[in-house]
Short mmCIF file of C-alpha atoms in Angstrom, two decimals:
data_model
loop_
_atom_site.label_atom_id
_atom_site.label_comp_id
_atom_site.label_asym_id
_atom_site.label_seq_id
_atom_site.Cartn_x
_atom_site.Cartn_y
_atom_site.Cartn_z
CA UNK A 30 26.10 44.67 198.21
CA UNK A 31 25.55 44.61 194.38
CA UNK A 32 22.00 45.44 193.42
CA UNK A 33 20.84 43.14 190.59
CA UNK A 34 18.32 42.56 188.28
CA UNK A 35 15.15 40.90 189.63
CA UNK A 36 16.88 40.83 193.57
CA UNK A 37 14.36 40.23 196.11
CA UNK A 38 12.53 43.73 197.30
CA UNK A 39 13.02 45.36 194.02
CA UNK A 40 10.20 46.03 191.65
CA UNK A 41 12.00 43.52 188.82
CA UNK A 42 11.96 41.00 191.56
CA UNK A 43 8.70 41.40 191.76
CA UNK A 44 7.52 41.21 188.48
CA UNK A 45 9.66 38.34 187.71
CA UNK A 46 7.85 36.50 190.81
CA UNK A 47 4.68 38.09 188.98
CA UNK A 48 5.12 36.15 186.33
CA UNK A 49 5.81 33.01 187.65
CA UNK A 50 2.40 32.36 189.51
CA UNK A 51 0.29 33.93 186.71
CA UNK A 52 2.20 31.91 183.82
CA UNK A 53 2.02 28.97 186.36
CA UNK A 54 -1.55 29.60 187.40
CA UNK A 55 -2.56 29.54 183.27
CA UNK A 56 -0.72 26.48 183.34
CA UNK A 57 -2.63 24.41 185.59
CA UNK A 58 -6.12 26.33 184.52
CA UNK A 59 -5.53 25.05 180.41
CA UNK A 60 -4.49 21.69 181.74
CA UNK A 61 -7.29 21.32 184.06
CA UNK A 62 -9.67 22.82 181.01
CA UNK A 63 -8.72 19.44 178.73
CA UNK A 64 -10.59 15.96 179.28
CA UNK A 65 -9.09 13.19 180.22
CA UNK A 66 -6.00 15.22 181.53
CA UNK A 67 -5.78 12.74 184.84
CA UNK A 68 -5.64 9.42 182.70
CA UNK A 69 -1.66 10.50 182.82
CA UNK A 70 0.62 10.71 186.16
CA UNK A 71 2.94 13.22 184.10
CA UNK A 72 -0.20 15.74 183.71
CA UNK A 73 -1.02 15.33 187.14
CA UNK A 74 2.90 15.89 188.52
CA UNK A 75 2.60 18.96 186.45
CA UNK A 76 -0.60 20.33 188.16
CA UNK A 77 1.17 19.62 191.73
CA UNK A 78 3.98 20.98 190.67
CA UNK A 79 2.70 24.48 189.12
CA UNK A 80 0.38 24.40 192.35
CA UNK A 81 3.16 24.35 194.37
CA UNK A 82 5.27 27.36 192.50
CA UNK A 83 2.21 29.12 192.40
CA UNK A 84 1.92 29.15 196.73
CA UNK A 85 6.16 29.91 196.61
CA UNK A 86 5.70 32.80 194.35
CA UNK A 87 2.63 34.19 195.10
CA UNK A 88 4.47 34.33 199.15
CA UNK A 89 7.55 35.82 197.81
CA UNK A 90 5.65 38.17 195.35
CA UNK A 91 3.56 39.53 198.97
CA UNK A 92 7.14 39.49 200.30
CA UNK A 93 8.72 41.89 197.79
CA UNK A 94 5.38 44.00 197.71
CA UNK A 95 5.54 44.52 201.70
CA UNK A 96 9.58 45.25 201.41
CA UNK A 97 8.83 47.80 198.32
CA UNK A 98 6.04 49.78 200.09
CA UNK A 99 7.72 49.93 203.40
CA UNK A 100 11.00 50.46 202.32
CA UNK A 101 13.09 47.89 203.91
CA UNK A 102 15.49 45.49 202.73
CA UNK A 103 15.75 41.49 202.33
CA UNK A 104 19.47 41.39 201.74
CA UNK A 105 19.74 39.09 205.05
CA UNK A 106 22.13 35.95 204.68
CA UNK A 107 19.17 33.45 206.45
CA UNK A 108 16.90 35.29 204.01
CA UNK A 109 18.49 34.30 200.94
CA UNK A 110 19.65 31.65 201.95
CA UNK A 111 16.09 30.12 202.28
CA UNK A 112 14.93 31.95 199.20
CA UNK A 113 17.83 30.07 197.46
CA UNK A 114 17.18 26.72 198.85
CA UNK A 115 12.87 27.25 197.99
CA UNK A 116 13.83 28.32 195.12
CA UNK A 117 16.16 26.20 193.32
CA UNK A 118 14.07 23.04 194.99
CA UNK A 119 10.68 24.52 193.06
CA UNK A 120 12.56 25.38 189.84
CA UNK A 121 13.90 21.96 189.48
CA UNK A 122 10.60 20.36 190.54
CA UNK A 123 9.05 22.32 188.05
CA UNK A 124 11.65 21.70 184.71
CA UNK A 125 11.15 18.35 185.76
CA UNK A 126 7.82 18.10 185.78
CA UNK A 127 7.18 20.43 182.20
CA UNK A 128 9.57 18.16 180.25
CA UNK A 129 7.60 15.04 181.81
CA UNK A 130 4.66 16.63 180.66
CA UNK A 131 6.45 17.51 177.07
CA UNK A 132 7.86 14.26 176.46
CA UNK A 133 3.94 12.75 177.00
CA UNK A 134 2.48 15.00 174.65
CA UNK A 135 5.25 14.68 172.38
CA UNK A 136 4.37 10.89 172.41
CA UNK A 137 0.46 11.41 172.08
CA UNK A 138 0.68 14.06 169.10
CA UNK A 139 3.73 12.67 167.36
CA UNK A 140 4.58 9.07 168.44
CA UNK A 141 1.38 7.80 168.71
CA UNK A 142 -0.63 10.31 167.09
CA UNK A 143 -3.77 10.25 169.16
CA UNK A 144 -4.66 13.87 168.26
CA UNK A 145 -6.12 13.04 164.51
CA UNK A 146 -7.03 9.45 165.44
CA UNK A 147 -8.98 8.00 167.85
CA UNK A 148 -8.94 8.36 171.06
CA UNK A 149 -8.95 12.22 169.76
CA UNK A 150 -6.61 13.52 172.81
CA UNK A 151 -7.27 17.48 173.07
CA UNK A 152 -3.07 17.94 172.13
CA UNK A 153 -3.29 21.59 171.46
CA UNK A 154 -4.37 22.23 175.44
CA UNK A 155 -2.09 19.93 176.55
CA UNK A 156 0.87 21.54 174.52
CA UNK A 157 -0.02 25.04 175.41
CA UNK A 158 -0.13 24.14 179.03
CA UNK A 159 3.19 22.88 179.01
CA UNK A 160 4.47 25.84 176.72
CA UNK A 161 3.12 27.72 179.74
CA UNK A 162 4.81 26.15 182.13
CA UNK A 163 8.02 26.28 180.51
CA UNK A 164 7.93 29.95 180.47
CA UNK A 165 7.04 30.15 184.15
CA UNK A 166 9.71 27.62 184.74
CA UNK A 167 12.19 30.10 182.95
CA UNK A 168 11.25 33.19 185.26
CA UNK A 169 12.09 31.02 188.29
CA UNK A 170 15.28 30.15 187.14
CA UNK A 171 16.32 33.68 185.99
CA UNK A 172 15.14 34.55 189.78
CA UNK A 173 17.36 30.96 191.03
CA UNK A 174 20.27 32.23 189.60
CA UNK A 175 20.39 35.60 190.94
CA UNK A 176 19.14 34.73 194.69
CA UNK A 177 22.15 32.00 194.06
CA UNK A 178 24.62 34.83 193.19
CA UNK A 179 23.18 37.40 195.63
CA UNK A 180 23.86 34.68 197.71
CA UNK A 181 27.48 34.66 197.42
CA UNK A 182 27.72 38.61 197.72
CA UNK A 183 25.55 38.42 201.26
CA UNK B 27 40.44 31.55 195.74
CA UNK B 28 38.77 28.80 197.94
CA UNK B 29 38.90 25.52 196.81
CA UNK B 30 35.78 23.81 196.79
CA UNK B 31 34.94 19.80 196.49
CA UNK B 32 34.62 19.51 192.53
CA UNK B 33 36.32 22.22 192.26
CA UNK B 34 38.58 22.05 187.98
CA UNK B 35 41.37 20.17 188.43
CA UNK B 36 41.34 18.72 191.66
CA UNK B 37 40.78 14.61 192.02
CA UNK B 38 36.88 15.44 193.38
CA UNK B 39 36.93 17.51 190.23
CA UNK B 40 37.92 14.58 188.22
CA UNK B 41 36.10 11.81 190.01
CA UNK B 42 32.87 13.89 189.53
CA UNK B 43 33.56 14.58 185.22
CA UNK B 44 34.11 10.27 185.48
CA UNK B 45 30.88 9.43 187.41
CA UNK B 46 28.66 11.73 184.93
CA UNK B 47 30.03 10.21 181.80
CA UNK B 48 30.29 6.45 182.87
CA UNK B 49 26.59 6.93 183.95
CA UNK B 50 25.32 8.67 180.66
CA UNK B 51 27.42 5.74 178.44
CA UNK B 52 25.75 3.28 181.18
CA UNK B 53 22.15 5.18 180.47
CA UNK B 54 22.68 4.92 176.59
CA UNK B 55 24.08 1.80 176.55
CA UNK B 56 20.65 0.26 178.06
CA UNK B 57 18.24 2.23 176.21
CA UNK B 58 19.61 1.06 172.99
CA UNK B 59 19.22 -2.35 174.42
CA UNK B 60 15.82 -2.16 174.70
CA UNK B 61 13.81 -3.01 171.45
CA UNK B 62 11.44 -0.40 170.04
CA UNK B 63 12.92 2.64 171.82
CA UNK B 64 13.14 4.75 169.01
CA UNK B 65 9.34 5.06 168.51
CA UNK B 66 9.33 7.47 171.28
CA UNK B 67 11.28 11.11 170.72
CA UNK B 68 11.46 11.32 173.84
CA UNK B 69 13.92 8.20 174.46
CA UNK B 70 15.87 9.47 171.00
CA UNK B 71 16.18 12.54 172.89
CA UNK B 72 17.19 10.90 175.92
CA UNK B 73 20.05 9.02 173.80
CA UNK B 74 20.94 12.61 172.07
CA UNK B 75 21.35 14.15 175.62
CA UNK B 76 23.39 12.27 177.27
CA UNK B 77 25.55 11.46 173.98
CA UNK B 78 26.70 15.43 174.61
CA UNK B 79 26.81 14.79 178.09
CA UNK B 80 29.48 12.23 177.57
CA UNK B 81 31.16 14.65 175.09
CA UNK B 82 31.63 17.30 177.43
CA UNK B 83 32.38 15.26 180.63
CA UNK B 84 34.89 12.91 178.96
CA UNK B 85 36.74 16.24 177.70
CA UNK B 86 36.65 18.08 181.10
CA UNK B 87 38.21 14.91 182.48
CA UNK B 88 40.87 14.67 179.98
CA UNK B 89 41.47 18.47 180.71
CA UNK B 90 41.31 17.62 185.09
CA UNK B 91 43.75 15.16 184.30
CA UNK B 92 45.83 16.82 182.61
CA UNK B 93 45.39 19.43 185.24
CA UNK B 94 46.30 17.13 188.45
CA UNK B 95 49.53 15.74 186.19
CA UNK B 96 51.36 19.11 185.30
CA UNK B 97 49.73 20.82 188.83
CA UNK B 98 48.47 23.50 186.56
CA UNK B 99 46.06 25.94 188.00
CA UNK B 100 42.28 25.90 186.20
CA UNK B 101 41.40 29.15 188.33
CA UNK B 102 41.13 31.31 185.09
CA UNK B 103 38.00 32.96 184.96
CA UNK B 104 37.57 32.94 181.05
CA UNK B 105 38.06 28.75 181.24
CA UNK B 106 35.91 29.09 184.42
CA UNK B 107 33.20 31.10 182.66
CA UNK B 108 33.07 28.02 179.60
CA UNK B 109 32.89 25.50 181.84
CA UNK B 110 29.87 27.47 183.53
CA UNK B 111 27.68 28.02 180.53
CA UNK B 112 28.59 24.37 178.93
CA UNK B 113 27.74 22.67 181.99
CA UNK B 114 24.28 23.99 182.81
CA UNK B 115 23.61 23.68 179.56
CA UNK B 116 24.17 20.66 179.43
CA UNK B 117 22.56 19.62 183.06
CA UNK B 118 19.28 21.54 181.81
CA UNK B 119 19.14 19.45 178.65
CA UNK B 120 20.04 16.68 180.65
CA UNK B 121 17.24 17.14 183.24
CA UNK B 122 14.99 17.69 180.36
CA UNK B 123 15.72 14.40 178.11
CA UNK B 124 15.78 12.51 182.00
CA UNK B 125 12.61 13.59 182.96
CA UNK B 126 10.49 13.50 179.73
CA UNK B 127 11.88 10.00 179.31
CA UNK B 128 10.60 9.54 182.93
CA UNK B 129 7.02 10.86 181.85
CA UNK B 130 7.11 8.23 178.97
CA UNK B 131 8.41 5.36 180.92
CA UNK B 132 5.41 6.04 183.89
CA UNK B 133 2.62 6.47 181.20
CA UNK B 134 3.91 3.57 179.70
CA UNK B 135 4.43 1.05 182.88
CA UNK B 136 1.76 2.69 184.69
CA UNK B 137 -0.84 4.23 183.01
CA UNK B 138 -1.36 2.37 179.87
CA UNK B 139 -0.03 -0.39 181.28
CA UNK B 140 1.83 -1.39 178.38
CA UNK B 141 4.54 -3.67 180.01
CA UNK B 142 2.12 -6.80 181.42
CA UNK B 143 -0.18 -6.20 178.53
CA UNK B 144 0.49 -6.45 174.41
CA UNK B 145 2.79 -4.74 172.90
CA UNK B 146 4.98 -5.98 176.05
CA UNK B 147 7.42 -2.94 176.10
CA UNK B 148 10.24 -3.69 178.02
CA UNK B 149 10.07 -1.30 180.81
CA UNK B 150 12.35 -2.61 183.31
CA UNK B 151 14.93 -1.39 180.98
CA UNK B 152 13.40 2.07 180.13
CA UNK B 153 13.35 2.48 183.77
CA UNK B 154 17.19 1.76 184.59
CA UNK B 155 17.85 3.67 181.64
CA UNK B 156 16.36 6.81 183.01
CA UNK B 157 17.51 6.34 186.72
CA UNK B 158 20.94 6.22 185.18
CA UNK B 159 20.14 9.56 183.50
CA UNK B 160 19.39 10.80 186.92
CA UNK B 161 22.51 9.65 188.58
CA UNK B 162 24.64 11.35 185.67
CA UNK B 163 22.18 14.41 185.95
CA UNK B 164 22.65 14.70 189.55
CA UNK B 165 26.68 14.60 189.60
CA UNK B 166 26.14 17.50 186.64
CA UNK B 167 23.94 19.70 188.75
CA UNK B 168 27.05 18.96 191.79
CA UNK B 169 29.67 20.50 188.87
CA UNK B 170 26.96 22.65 187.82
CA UNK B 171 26.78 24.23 191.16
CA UNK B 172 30.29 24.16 192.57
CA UNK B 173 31.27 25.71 189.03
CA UNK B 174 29.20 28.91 189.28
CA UNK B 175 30.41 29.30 192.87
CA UNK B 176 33.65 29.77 191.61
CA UNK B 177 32.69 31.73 189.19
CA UNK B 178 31.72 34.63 191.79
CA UNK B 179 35.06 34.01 193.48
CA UNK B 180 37.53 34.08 191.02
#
């Protein structure tokens, strides 16, 4: 059994899962800070979607905590296998839903340019939110890919 | 070595590489049907995407081909390592361009209901456009997957 970086029950596991929620959790909290954030369904898929990363990692983050302090292992095939499957299905959901979001704001700062015109769309919130949640999505798939390859060494 | 459905040169291999490019031309094709579609980056981007998509599919199925005619083994794990990186590269960037054209496309149809109502954008064909970028996407992530399998078992 190969012991890699960010593997579930290790301390760089848990940071990376660390990461994730928090990055995720800024996310929503700038998002939800901006007016008129709900006027778009994009916005509002990325709120569901960071809400939902933020319940898988904050679980698997209480996960790795309980396996650091008491010493036990999660190298279990069912084990990863679900971790795999939850997280693969979340990191997809939540690419998705940041380049939605990007590809909106893209369209309201650039294309349409409702920053400096009216309406007057608060465009710097809405691009660091989705700045955030690209860099929680990135944590999640740097944890995807090695639960995937753990997976295979099980 | 197991061999896996999708597996490099094998006819699921093959039939896979043919589905994602015929459905990223197919996705092109009706974007740059529809009028006005390069006033949003994000449907440029779209068209950019899967224009590399096609690149690298068409030449993987050339190389399958090839492959299944002179029953030449692909099991090398340099090749298998290049075809890993290029193709989640490419099904990141292709996720990316599908599902910010998505977030356009709803905002557009749905939320500024732009389609029943001036400037009449014609959203039935943003709409197949980006399903067909899903469809090509989602044969991508099947090579995608499969791919880096292998990988770990060559």
């Amino acid at each position: 059994m190969k012991e890699l970086f960010g593997s579930p029950g290790k301390l760089s596991g848990f940071a990376l899962r660390i990461g994730q929620f928090s990055f995720a959790a800024a996310s929503i909290g700038v998002m939800v800070s901006a007016p008129d954030f709900f006027d778009s369904t994009a916005f509002c898929y990325l709120i569901a979607s960071m809400g939902l990363q933020i319940l898988w990692s904050f679980g698997l983050a209480c996960l790795d905590l309980h396996a650091l302090k008491s010493k036990k292992s999660l190298y279990n095939p069912v084990l990863v296998s679900l971790f795999v499957v939850g997280d693969w299905v979340t990191s997809i959901l939540s690419l998705a839903a940041a380049s939605s979001s990007a590809g909106v704001t893209v369209l309201y700062s650039k294309d349409l340019n409702y920053c400096n015109f009216p309406p007057h769309l608060p465009c710097l919130r809405y691009q660091s939110s989705v700045a955030l949640a690209f860099v929680s999505w990135f944590f999640l798939a740097v944890s995807s890919l090695v639960m995937f390859w753990l997976l295979g060494t099980v």
